[in-house]
XYZ file of C-alpha atoms in Angstrom:
496
model
C 63.031 -4.155 6.652
C 64.197 -0.542 6.417
C 61.938 1.301 3.792
C 65.048 3.079 2.188
C 67.016 -0.314 1.715
C 63.789 -2.100 0.401
C 63.344 0.433 -2.110
C 67.000 0.064 -3.218
C 66.430 -3.712 -3.491
C 63.166 -3.648 -5.466
C 65.102 -1.130 -7.791
C 68.125 -3.784 -7.825
C 65.807 -6.202 -9.694
C 63.513 -4.056 -11.722
C 63.784 -2.548 -15.342
C 66.445 -5.099 -16.431
C 66.920 -5.988 -19.959
C 68.699 -9.285 -19.828
C 71.445 -10.824 -21.702
C 71.736 -12.621 -25.264
C 70.866 -16.181 -25.832
C 74.327 -16.922 -27.150
C 75.823 -15.675 -23.529
C 72.912 -17.736 -21.445
C 73.837 -20.889 -23.753
C 77.338 -20.342 -22.909
C 77.001 -20.049 -19.122
C 74.245 -22.808 -18.791
C 76.769 -25.010 -20.976
C 78.956 -25.161 -17.552
C 76.309 -27.753 -16.339
C 77.076 -30.025 -19.019
C 80.897 -29.985 -19.203
C 80.772 -30.414 -15.343
C 79.058 -33.760 -15.559
C 81.201 -34.440 -18.997
C 84.411 -34.207 -16.664
C 82.603 -36.154 -14.021
C 81.824 -38.914 -16.242
C 85.216 -39.293 -17.448
C 86.724 -39.342 -14.104
C 84.074 -41.973 -12.980
C 84.310 -44.153 -16.196
C 87.758 -44.015 -16.815
C 89.280 -43.920 -13.019
C 86.201 -44.699 -11.067
C 87.110 -41.900 -9.056
C 84.000 -41.602 -7.103
C 83.663 -45.175 -6.097
C 83.995 -45.508 -3.200
C 82.423 -41.951 -2.128
C 85.137 -40.849 0.355
C 85.521 -37.139 1.402
C 87.931 -36.364 -1.815
C 85.093 -37.697 -3.910
C 82.424 -35.670 -2.079
C 84.643 -32.480 -2.615
C 85.228 -32.984 -5.994
C 81.528 -34.023 -6.638
C 80.526 -30.604 -5.204
C 83.142 -28.521 -6.949
C 82.353 -29.823 -10.204
C 78.444 -29.860 -10.038
C 77.755 -27.431 -7.664
C 80.585 -24.654 -7.431
C 81.071 -24.768 -11.051
C 77.843 -23.602 -11.627
C 77.976 -20.956 -8.995
C 81.060 -19.720 -10.424
C 79.813 -19.510 -14.154
C 76.982 -17.274 -12.905
C 79.605 -14.791 -10.756
C 83.162 -15.117 -11.081
C 83.159 -16.414 -14.542
C 80.189 -14.560 -15.596
C 82.083 -12.537 -18.194
C 84.384 -15.436 -19.415
C 81.995 -18.947 -19.451
C 83.942 -20.174 -22.321
C 87.180 -20.159 -20.434
C 85.415 -22.169 -17.744
C 84.288 -24.600 -20.385
C 87.458 -24.993 -21.650
C 89.045 -25.897 -18.336
C 86.369 -28.614 -17.618
C 86.235 -30.013 -21.022
C 90.358 -30.425 -21.745
C 90.772 -32.988 -18.807
C 87.780 -34.583 -19.653
C 88.881 -35.054 -23.489
C 92.295 -36.296 -22.089
C 90.908 -38.902 -20.074
C 88.672 -40.114 -22.743
C 91.430 -40.356 -25.428
C 94.183 -41.924 -23.167
C 92.059 -44.275 -20.516
C 89.898 -47.020 -21.599
C 86.605 -47.621 -19.713
C 86.784 -49.737 -16.297
C 83.776 -51.387 -16.843
C 82.092 -53.338 -19.569
C 78.256 -54.645 -20.048
C 77.163 -57.674 -17.886
C 76.372 -60.545 -19.516
C 72.558 -61.396 -19.290
C 71.423 -63.564 -16.727
C 69.043 -66.236 -17.674
C 65.288 -65.739 -16.752
C 63.472 -67.115 -13.785
C 62.214 -70.391 -13.955
C 59.011 -69.435 -12.572
C 58.212 -67.203 -15.686
C 58.176 -67.993 -19.481
C 60.806 -66.638 -21.797
C 57.568 -64.447 -23.510
C 56.656 -63.206 -20.049
C 60.073 -61.955 -19.087
C 60.434 -60.350 -22.570
C 57.234 -58.514 -22.090
C 58.075 -57.116 -18.749
C 61.127 -55.936 -19.912
C 60.066 -54.088 -22.719
C 57.126 -52.673 -20.675
C 59.546 -51.465 -18.032
C 60.287 -47.601 -17.585
C 63.688 -47.387 -16.590
C 65.870 -44.999 -14.347
C 67.925 -42.583 -16.927
C 70.664 -41.194 -15.225
C 70.740 -38.391 -17.835
C 67.311 -37.582 -16.757
C 68.453 -37.508 -13.141
C 71.472 -35.220 -14.092
C 69.323 -33.125 -16.194
C 66.787 -32.444 -13.162
C 69.358 -32.120 -10.607
C 71.556 -29.586 -12.672
C 68.336 -27.301 -13.515
C 67.453 -27.573 -9.615
C 71.196 -26.257 -8.790
C 71.217 -23.479 -11.128
C 67.761 -22.411 -9.810
C 68.601 -22.509 -6.143
C 71.883 -20.879 -6.638
C 70.263 -17.977 -8.626
C 67.662 -17.135 -6.365
C 69.816 -16.094 -3.879
C 72.860 -14.900 -5.959
C 70.736 -12.358 -7.825
C 70.583 -10.271 -4.419
C 74.311 -9.763 -4.779
C 76.184 -7.338 -6.956
C 78.688 -10.203 -7.729
C 75.662 -11.704 -9.936
C 75.484 -9.599 -13.057
C 72.318 -7.713 -13.441
C 71.800 -9.161 -17.020
C 70.979 -12.650 -15.901
C 68.522 -11.395 -13.689
C 64.814 -11.465 -14.742
C 63.958 -8.804 -17.353
C 61.241 -6.398 -16.966
C 59.020 -6.804 -20.184
C 61.095 -7.916 -23.107
C 64.045 -9.796 -23.477
C 66.132 -13.069 -22.220
C 67.876 -13.594 -19.321
C 69.290 -16.851 -17.251
C 66.820 -16.380 -14.432
C 63.844 -16.048 -16.962
C 65.112 -19.291 -18.619
C 65.302 -20.955 -15.636
C 61.867 -20.297 -14.082
C 60.705 -22.222 -17.618
C 63.052 -24.984 -17.168
C 61.851 -25.478 -13.677
C 58.324 -26.121 -15.361
C 59.631 -28.090 -18.530
C 61.499 -30.595 -16.164
C 58.229 -31.251 -14.060
C 56.578 -31.901 -17.406
C 59.129 -34.477 -18.444
C 59.163 -36.666 -15.274
C 55.230 -36.405 -15.409
C 55.072 -38.419 -18.510
C 55.955 -41.583 -16.367
C 52.746 -41.423 -14.326
C 50.939 -41.200 -18.383
C 53.187 -44.105 -19.627
C 52.383 -46.222 -16.603
C 48.846 -45.832 -16.939
C 49.041 -46.643 -21.100
C 50.673 -49.960 -19.983
C 48.335 -50.681 -17.298
C 45.324 -53.101 -17.915
C 43.212 -51.527 -15.531
C 40.473 -49.145 -17.197
C 41.347 -45.367 -17.154
C 39.623 -43.611 -13.847
C 36.939 -41.317 -14.522
C 38.034 -37.296 -14.782
C 36.425 -36.312 -11.798
C 38.630 -38.891 -9.738
C 41.650 -37.862 -11.556
C 40.945 -34.373 -10.750
C 40.702 -35.444 -6.927
C 43.674 -37.011 -7.345
C 45.543 -34.255 -8.993
C 44.347 -32.015 -5.982
C 46.897 -34.247 -3.763
C 49.693 -32.668 -5.994
C 48.140 -29.073 -5.969
C 47.345 -28.325 -2.340
C 50.750 -28.642 -0.692
C 52.144 -25.891 -3.484
C 49.008 -23.943 -2.927
C 49.673 -24.164 0.834
C 53.435 -23.143 0.200
C 52.154 -20.217 -2.210
C 50.157 -18.688 0.628
C 52.785 -19.246 3.237
C 55.144 -17.524 1.142
C 52.419 -14.419 0.450
C 51.940 -14.300 4.169
C 55.781 -14.217 5.079
C 56.566 -11.795 2.072
C 53.516 -9.212 3.335
C 54.167 -9.699 7.108
C 57.824 -9.335 7.136
C 57.637 -6.411 4.693
C 60.217 -8.483 2.473
C 61.350 -6.700 -0.787
C 59.191 -7.829 -3.681
C 59.039 -7.183 -7.741
C 55.480 -6.772 -8.126
C 55.479 -7.030 -11.789
C 57.101 -10.567 -11.786
C 53.926 -12.225 -10.995
C 51.447 -9.696 -9.607
C 50.627 -8.230 -6.149
C 49.614 -11.609 -4.650
C 50.857 -14.225 -6.719
C 54.105 -16.520 -6.707
C 55.519 -19.261 -8.569
C 54.135 -21.931 -6.018
C 50.825 -20.846 -7.241
C 51.986 -21.394 -10.695
C 52.991 -25.143 -9.916
C 49.976 -25.592 -7.905
C 47.360 -24.840 -10.516
C 49.256 -27.118 -13.335
C 47.993 -30.588 -11.908
C 44.288 -29.929 -12.517
C 44.510 -28.179 -15.628
C 46.825 -31.005 -17.083
C 44.244 -33.470 -16.221
C 41.505 -31.466 -17.999
C 43.643 -31.114 -21.006
C 44.791 -34.695 -21.038
C 41.546 -36.298 -22.191
C 42.106 -34.298 -25.381
C 45.034 -36.525 -26.156
C 42.424 -38.984 -27.508
C 41.696 -36.544 -30.280
C 45.165 -35.010 -30.329
C 47.540 -37.679 -29.351
C 50.711 -35.678 -29.379
C 51.654 -33.121 -26.288
C 53.811 -31.076 -28.463
C 50.802 -30.538 -30.900
C 48.809 -29.592 -27.806
C 51.501 -27.442 -26.258
C 51.832 -25.550 -29.476
C 48.250 -24.935 -30.128
C 47.951 -23.361 -26.898
C 50.861 -21.145 -27.420
C 49.437 -20.051 -30.762
C 45.997 -19.030 -29.686
C 47.351 -17.266 -26.525
C 49.662 -15.327 -28.777
C 46.770 -14.794 -30.970
C 44.842 -13.182 -28.205
C 47.763 -10.872 -27.199
C 48.357 -9.695 -30.492
C 44.579 -9.114 -31.940
C 42.923 -8.007 -28.467
C 43.896 -5.407 -25.627
C 45.129 -8.307 -23.512
C 48.898 -7.358 -23.778
C 48.249 -3.872 -22.933
C 46.124 -4.773 -20.115
C 48.883 -7.106 -18.635
C 51.885 -4.775 -19.097
C 50.595 -1.258 -18.786
C 46.873 -0.907 -17.500
C 46.688 0.570 -14.043
C 46.036 -2.164 -11.204
C 42.262 -2.073 -10.149
C 40.864 -3.230 -6.952
C 39.969 -6.587 -8.267
C 42.166 -9.731 -7.597
C 42.675 -10.264 -11.615
C 44.033 -6.766 -12.049
C 46.434 -7.123 -8.925
C 47.661 -10.361 -10.418
C 47.296 -10.406 -14.012
C 51.105 -11.456 -14.769
C 50.584 -14.704 -12.770
C 47.425 -15.558 -13.951
C 47.873 -15.102 -17.746
C 51.430 -15.916 -17.853
C 50.063 -19.477 -16.634
C 49.017 -20.337 -20.007
C 52.616 -20.226 -21.260
C 53.712 -22.340 -18.291
C 50.852 -24.610 -19.062
C 52.249 -24.884 -22.835
C 55.542 -25.513 -21.315
C 54.593 -28.282 -19.198
C 52.749 -29.987 -21.917
C 56.018 -29.710 -24.189
C 57.934 -31.234 -21.539
C 55.611 -34.459 -21.074
C 55.806 -34.787 -24.754
C 59.714 -35.123 -24.769
C 59.177 -37.603 -21.502
C 56.753 -39.975 -23.361
C 59.387 -40.200 -26.054
C 62.494 -40.908 -24.137
C 61.532 -42.559 -20.888
C 60.247 -45.912 -22.271
C 62.981 -48.582 -22.447
C 62.250 -48.854 -26.416
C 63.784 -52.571 -26.817
C 61.873 -54.949 -28.901
C 62.509 -58.364 -30.752
C 63.851 -56.036 -33.347
C 65.233 -53.070 -31.824
C 68.214 -53.752 -29.843
C 69.519 -51.449 -26.723
C 72.065 -49.676 -28.825
C 69.261 -49.081 -31.418
C 66.946 -47.937 -28.592
C 69.345 -45.733 -27.260
C 70.326 -44.077 -30.963
C 66.256 -43.387 -31.445
C 66.278 -41.367 -28.077
C 69.250 -39.350 -29.299
C 67.171 -38.705 -32.639
C 64.091 -37.883 -30.699
C 65.811 -35.291 -28.847
C 67.766 -33.990 -31.826
C 64.408 -33.658 -33.556
C 62.849 -32.058 -30.781
C 65.574 -29.543 -30.723
C 65.584 -28.855 -34.150
C 61.478 -28.492 -34.362
C 61.598 -26.075 -31.339
C 64.515 -24.127 -32.446
C 62.965 -23.699 -35.987
C 59.985 -22.456 -34.481
C 61.506 -19.841 -32.375
C 63.606 -18.438 -35.151
C 60.595 -17.981 -37.274
C 58.424 -16.587 -34.365
C 61.207 -14.133 -32.486
C 62.888 -12.965 -35.544
C 62.305 -11.577 -39.191
C 63.581 -14.868 -40.736
C 64.546 -13.611 -43.913
C 61.165 -11.812 -44.136
C 59.142 -14.647 -43.311
C 59.249 -14.400 -39.380
C 56.989 -12.799 -36.943
C 59.550 -11.173 -35.075
C 57.817 -11.165 -31.816
C 60.283 -10.659 -28.896
C 60.235 -12.986 -26.122
C 58.331 -12.031 -22.532
C 58.740 -14.106 -19.582
C 56.265 -11.553 -18.083
C 53.698 -12.564 -20.441
C 55.072 -16.414 -21.088
C 54.451 -15.872 -24.628
C 54.721 -17.721 -27.496
C 58.683 -16.924 -28.127
C 58.876 -17.681 -24.457
C 57.428 -21.248 -24.691
C 59.512 -22.122 -27.964
C 62.801 -20.671 -26.498
C 62.456 -22.608 -23.200
C 61.470 -26.011 -25.199
C 64.280 -25.558 -27.380
C 66.820 -24.935 -24.818
C 65.655 -27.951 -22.547
C 65.447 -30.471 -25.560
C 69.035 -29.688 -26.344
C 70.281 -29.675 -22.856
C 68.617 -33.304 -22.422
C 70.298 -34.213 -25.778
C 73.861 -33.317 -24.206
C 73.248 -35.407 -21.014
C 71.961 -38.216 -22.963
C 75.185 -38.205 -25.233
C 77.479 -37.614 -22.526
C 76.023 -40.963 -20.616
C 75.685 -42.845 -23.977
C 79.694 -42.434 -24.446
C 80.866 -42.904 -21.191
C 78.403 -45.450 -19.308
C 76.993 -47.502 -22.403
C 76.523 -50.299 -20.145
C 73.522 -48.615 -18.553
C 71.116 -48.772 -21.557
C 72.590 -52.307 -22.517
C 71.725 -53.699 -18.985
C 69.336 -56.761 -19.578
C 68.319 -57.401 -16.226
C 67.345 -55.355 -13.024
C 70.221 -56.024 -10.822
C 72.402 -55.054 -13.643
C 70.857 -51.859 -14.452
C 70.430 -50.706 -10.852
C 74.248 -51.146 -10.331
C 75.176 -49.155 -13.759
C 72.798 -46.560 -12.824
C 74.316 -46.051 -9.444
C 77.873 -46.024 -10.734
C 76.876 -43.702 -13.747
C 75.087 -41.059 -11.277
C 76.740 -38.465 -9.124
C 75.482 -38.702 -5.763
C 75.188 -35.142 -5.115
C 73.018 -35.028 -8.355
C 70.746 -37.789 -7.529
C 70.100 -36.225 -4.011
C 69.494 -32.781 -5.637
C 66.835 -34.522 -8.006
C 65.400 -36.693 -5.204
C 65.096 -33.807 -2.913
C 62.772 -31.846 -5.201
C 60.366 -29.661 -3.693
C 61.731 -29.695 -0.209
C 64.969 -28.531 -1.309
C 63.375 -25.746 -3.395
C 61.656 -24.810 -0.091
C 64.622 -24.887 1.840
C 66.407 -22.650 -0.924
C 63.845 -20.184 -0.692
C 63.770 -19.998 3.429
C 67.559 -19.767 3.451
C 67.355 -16.803 0.980
C 64.968 -15.009 2.870
C 66.952 -15.534 6.099
C 69.978 -14.202 4.457
C 68.271 -11.151 3.111
C 66.667 -10.298 6.290
C 70.010 -10.706 8.206
C 72.253 -9.463 5.777
C 72.523 -6.119 3.466
C 73.573 -8.099 0.507
C 73.593 -5.009 -1.592
C 76.546 -3.348 0.340
C 78.847 -6.716 0.376
C 81.734 -6.932 -1.763
C 82.403 -9.834 -4.409
C 84.613 -11.917 -1.897
C 81.885 -11.437 0.898
C 79.226 -12.412 -1.493
C 81.206 -15.340 -2.683
C 81.763 -16.647 0.901
C 78.232 -16.418 1.707
C 77.126 -18.441 -1.804
C 79.476 -20.774 -1.176
C 78.571 -21.596 2.436
C 74.816 -21.349 1.113
C 75.701 -23.816 -1.599
C 77.328 -26.297 0.772
C 74.239 -25.992 3.102
C 71.946 -26.674 0.356
C 74.147 -29.948 -0.539
C 74.324 -31.091 2.877
C 70.762 -30.848 3.160
C 70.260 -32.668 -0.169
C 72.481 -35.569 0.845
C 71.159 -35.891 4.246
C 67.578 -36.158 3.034
C 68.592 -38.748 0.575
C 70.334 -40.617 3.485
C 67.585 -40.936 5.463
C 64.927 -41.245 2.796
C 63.075 -38.067 2.976
C 61.666 -37.502 -0.197
C 58.885 -34.555 -1.462
C 59.276 -34.095 -5.231
C 57.640 -32.138 -7.716
């Protein structure tokens, strides 16, 4: 890369101050309102069944392009875009009845007793469409942002801040980790329901290495490619050698180590909060904060990569917070005394309480709070306590919105009483594109990174006007969506 252009690229993403949380919420709300309109079209008109060219195009416009335009063309008026999406959804909801009703329960198989079937139902961990939608929307926002940030069409206030402040991309990184924590709860719940004895710690660590090694290898490949191709990089983001793949790769073994503490502290949320508090105390009461932010980079690896190493503590707390939410919302929750409707209401209440808890903690931690707050600014570079609380509060609220939309438009999903009916209703209530993005996981994230690198090496992104940038970004989004659908069709899966 030309040295002068490389310097311009690095300056383009450096020393940024970010945006307000209110604006970030308005932009990210587009993901929820897009799903709201998709749900209205599907539940009232069965628009996406069968899934023809018109359905595919509409699905792409709603769940991919709407997010792209919210972060670019409509970045100064996200509320207007939200109104455009909510208005037809509200009209359909008020004027058309739902096309599908819950199926009647099928009698249990003769080979099993009623009690055995009931027990299997209670212990099952169903696939929730709202979780699929949540993770896919987060993946789409992340994949779009990592390329869009290199164009002037993407506002600088949405790019990652230098030291203090909040931005869309700062939130995206933490949300990526939080969502991984949510789905990791499924393995925890399966272990709790299993009658087999728990594996020893060293065996669990060996098992976690199977998840870590591919991520660490990807981190090394990214490191080699960035250094070898002289690619523009923002060193203060993670350090000289560290990158986000290393953060993801080191999470599994540390999670296994701390998972043993759940015998003493059964709440993952308490563990997450405890880690965040201890880390913040270390930042405030020692020279650690100054060491990370302003200390000269020494010759040792720790000094060169101190942002990535120490911010890992905050990301680890975010992962545990996500796992805590997952443990509470993934189980079916029904019993002899709790109907499917009551179980779903319980999930909604859990998400409300989670959102209120993390939001309240964030309010007192990041503001003066009428003289009772700590007034600590958010820092993604440090991944400090306010950052952990902000990410946890936001994602809990997002999960609530997606869950509420599913509950209102597709009540048959959580009321299904047998596996066959549940599968049918789940398929009906899930966008094909969002299902593919969720299933693609790590493979799609890797493809997005490769495409981003290819575009930046082949095109002077800083010198393109808005129409040219939008054309490239739309093509990029279409290619990424095609890759997701293709991998889904041919059953290629590499999830986080």
